[in-house]
């Protein structure tokens, strides 16, 4: 059974299906011939993605810049935090650090600074937002950092050895 879709999107049974079938076959054949005759260089499939872009002044990933920002944010132990960041990111070279602007290796946070998740880690708009979130977390959980919130045991001891 063949049906025809009307302009008002209603469906109507077709009495003479062969006429409609032949017309449909001819149109499809013409489209295939036109497609085959078109040079490949002029046929392109283009995907356009539009994103909202916010320009943020980049913070350099240097010891002095990070330490200065941590001190300005009121970090309790900025040198320990810097050592932790180096340990978590392989001295700021990891893909998670670069892609997610996550220099602290934060996996879970419910703060206003987190804009998403990637590779099971929080994504931030900029490195400063990650530092703000870190200081917020540090102020809340510093006394329990070893064993409860850090994956390996003796985490504070390992942090003190990073240079």
Short mmCIF file of C-alpha atoms in Angstrom, two decimals:
data_model
loop_
_atom_site.label_atom_id
_atom_site.label_comp_id
_atom_site.label_asym_id
_atom_site.label_seq_id
_atom_site.Cartn_x
_atom_site.Cartn_y
_atom_site.Cartn_z
CA UNK A 1 0.00 0.00 0.00
CA UNK A 2 1.34 3.43 -0.90
CA UNK A 3 0.42 6.64 0.82
CA UNK A 4 0.92 10.25 -0.09
CA UNK A 5 1.70 12.93 2.46
CA UNK A 6 -0.39 16.03 1.82
CA UNK A 7 0.75 19.64 2.32
CA UNK A 8 -1.02 19.75 5.67
CA UNK A 9 0.97 16.59 6.68
CA UNK A 10 -2.06 14.35 6.54
CA UNK A 11 -1.71 10.89 4.99
CA UNK A 12 -3.83 9.82 2.05
CA UNK A 13 -4.01 6.42 0.35
CA UNK A 14 -2.98 6.50 -3.30
CA UNK A 15 -5.38 4.85 -5.78
CA UNK A 16 -2.98 4.58 -8.68
CA UNK A 17 0.30 3.61 -7.02
CA UNK A 18 2.15 2.84 -10.26
CA UNK A 19 2.05 6.40 -11.54
CA UNK A 20 3.42 7.71 -8.24
CA UNK A 21 5.98 4.90 -8.09
CA UNK A 22 7.31 5.63 -11.57
CA UNK A 23 7.50 9.35 -10.84
CA UNK A 24 9.39 8.66 -7.61
CA UNK A 25 11.82 6.31 -9.37
CA UNK A 26 12.51 8.86 -12.12
CA UNK A 27 13.19 11.63 -9.60
CA UNK A 28 15.52 9.37 -7.58
CA UNK A 29 17.36 8.29 -10.73
CA UNK A 30 17.86 11.92 -11.73
CA UNK A 31 19.26 12.73 -8.29
CA UNK A 32 21.69 9.79 -8.45
CA UNK A 33 22.89 10.80 -11.94
CA UNK A 34 23.34 14.41 -10.81
CA UNK A 35 25.29 13.26 -7.79
CA UNK A 36 27.55 10.99 -9.85
CA UNK A 37 28.25 13.72 -12.40
CA UNK A 38 29.21 16.28 -9.75
CA UNK A 39 33.00 16.52 -9.31
CA UNK A 40 34.14 15.45 -5.86
CA UNK A 41 36.07 18.67 -5.36
CA UNK A 42 32.85 20.70 -5.32
CA UNK A 43 30.94 18.36 -3.02
CA UNK A 44 31.71 19.02 0.63
CA UNK A 45 30.05 18.15 3.86
CA UNK A 46 30.50 20.99 6.28
CA UNK A 47 29.79 20.91 9.99
CA UNK A 48 29.58 24.28 11.66
CA UNK A 49 29.74 24.52 15.43
CA UNK A 50 29.04 27.78 17.16
CA UNK A 51 30.26 28.34 20.68
CA UNK A 52 30.02 31.22 23.06
CA UNK A 53 33.54 32.42 23.69
CA UNK A 54 34.59 34.24 26.81
CA UNK A 55 38.05 35.75 26.74
CA UNK A 56 39.89 35.30 30.00
CA UNK A 57 43.35 36.58 30.79
CA UNK A 58 45.48 33.45 30.94
CA UNK A 59 47.40 32.86 34.12
CA UNK A 60 50.91 31.56 33.43
CA UNK A 61 51.62 28.13 34.89
CA UNK A 62 54.72 29.20 36.78
CA UNK A 63 55.53 28.62 40.43
CA UNK A 64 55.57 32.33 41.20
CA UNK A 65 52.28 33.12 39.44
CA UNK A 66 50.44 30.20 41.02
CA UNK A 67 51.87 30.90 44.48
CA UNK A 68 50.96 34.60 44.23
CA UNK A 69 47.40 33.73 43.22
CA UNK A 70 47.09 31.19 46.06
CA UNK A 71 48.32 33.75 48.60
CA UNK A 72 45.88 36.34 47.23
CA UNK A 73 43.05 33.81 47.62
CA UNK A 74 44.02 33.05 51.21
CA UNK A 75 45.35 29.55 50.71
CA UNK A 76 46.49 28.05 54.01
CA UNK A 77 49.60 26.25 52.67
CA UNK A 78 50.44 27.64 49.22
CA UNK A 79 53.75 25.74 48.94
CA UNK A 80 52.05 22.44 49.73
CA UNK A 81 49.29 23.27 47.25
CA UNK A 82 51.88 24.04 44.56
CA UNK A 83 53.62 20.73 45.24
CA UNK A 84 50.26 18.97 45.02
CA UNK A 85 49.50 20.62 41.67
CA UNK A 86 52.85 19.52 40.27
CA UNK A 87 52.27 15.98 41.48
CA UNK A 88 48.71 15.82 40.13
CA UNK A 89 49.55 17.25 36.69
CA UNK A 90 53.07 16.02 36.03
CA UNK A 91 54.43 19.56 36.41
CA UNK A 92 51.47 21.05 34.49
CA UNK A 93 51.98 18.88 31.40
CA UNK A 94 49.00 16.49 31.68
CA UNK A 95 46.14 16.62 29.19
CA UNK A 96 43.62 16.98 32.00
CA UNK A 97 45.44 20.06 33.26
CA UNK A 98 45.55 21.66 29.81
CA UNK A 99 42.10 20.66 28.53
CA UNK A 100 40.13 21.19 31.73
CA UNK A 101 42.08 24.12 33.23
CA UNK A 102 42.28 21.79 36.23
CA UNK A 103 45.70 22.13 37.86
CA UNK A 104 44.60 20.55 41.12
CA UNK A 105 43.31 17.22 39.78
CA UNK A 106 39.86 17.87 41.25
CA UNK A 107 37.39 15.14 40.30
CA UNK A 108 34.27 16.15 42.21
CA UNK A 109 33.13 19.60 43.22
CA UNK A 110 29.77 21.27 43.48
CA UNK A 111 31.08 24.80 43.28
CA UNK A 112 29.98 27.57 40.96
CA UNK A 113 33.40 27.47 39.28
CA UNK A 114 32.92 24.03 37.69
CA UNK A 115 31.52 24.26 34.14
CA UNK A 116 31.52 20.56 33.25
CA UNK A 117 33.28 17.19 33.39
CA UNK A 118 35.91 15.71 31.08
CA UNK A 119 37.89 12.50 31.61
CA UNK A 120 36.24 12.11 35.01
CA UNK A 121 37.68 15.45 36.21
CA UNK A 122 36.11 18.87 36.73
CA UNK A 123 36.38 21.43 33.94
CA UNK A 124 36.97 25.08 34.78
CA UNK A 125 36.69 28.24 32.72
CA UNK A 126 40.25 29.24 33.63
CA UNK A 127 43.10 28.27 35.97
CA UNK A 128 42.08 30.98 38.47
CA UNK A 129 38.66 29.36 38.89
CA UNK A 130 40.35 26.06 39.63
CA UNK A 131 42.51 27.75 42.27
CA UNK A 132 39.46 29.40 43.83
CA UNK A 133 37.74 26.03 44.02
CA UNK A 134 40.87 24.41 45.45
CA UNK A 135 41.11 27.00 48.24
CA UNK A 136 37.42 26.48 49.00
CA UNK A 137 37.95 22.72 49.23
CA UNK A 138 41.20 23.11 51.16
CA UNK A 139 39.57 25.29 53.78
CA UNK A 140 36.94 22.63 54.29
CA UNK A 141 38.94 19.41 54.12
CA UNK A 142 42.60 20.13 54.92
CA UNK A 143 42.59 18.17 58.13
CA UNK A 144 41.51 14.99 56.30
CA UNK A 145 43.56 15.20 53.11
CA UNK A 146 45.72 12.13 53.73
CA UNK A 147 43.92 8.89 52.96
CA UNK A 148 40.34 10.11 52.86
CA UNK A 149 40.37 12.61 49.97
CA UNK A 150 43.62 11.68 48.22
CA UNK A 151 43.96 8.39 46.36
CA UNK A 152 47.36 7.07 47.58
CA UNK A 153 48.31 6.72 51.23
CA UNK A 154 50.99 8.99 52.75
CA UNK A 155 49.91 11.73 50.37
CA UNK A 156 51.18 14.62 52.51
CA UNK A 157 54.57 12.88 52.82
CA UNK A 158 54.79 12.54 49.03
CA UNK A 159 53.84 16.20 48.62
CA UNK A 160 56.70 17.30 50.86
CA UNK A 161 59.18 15.50 48.55
CA UNK A 162 58.08 17.27 45.32
CA UNK A 163 60.40 20.08 44.20
#
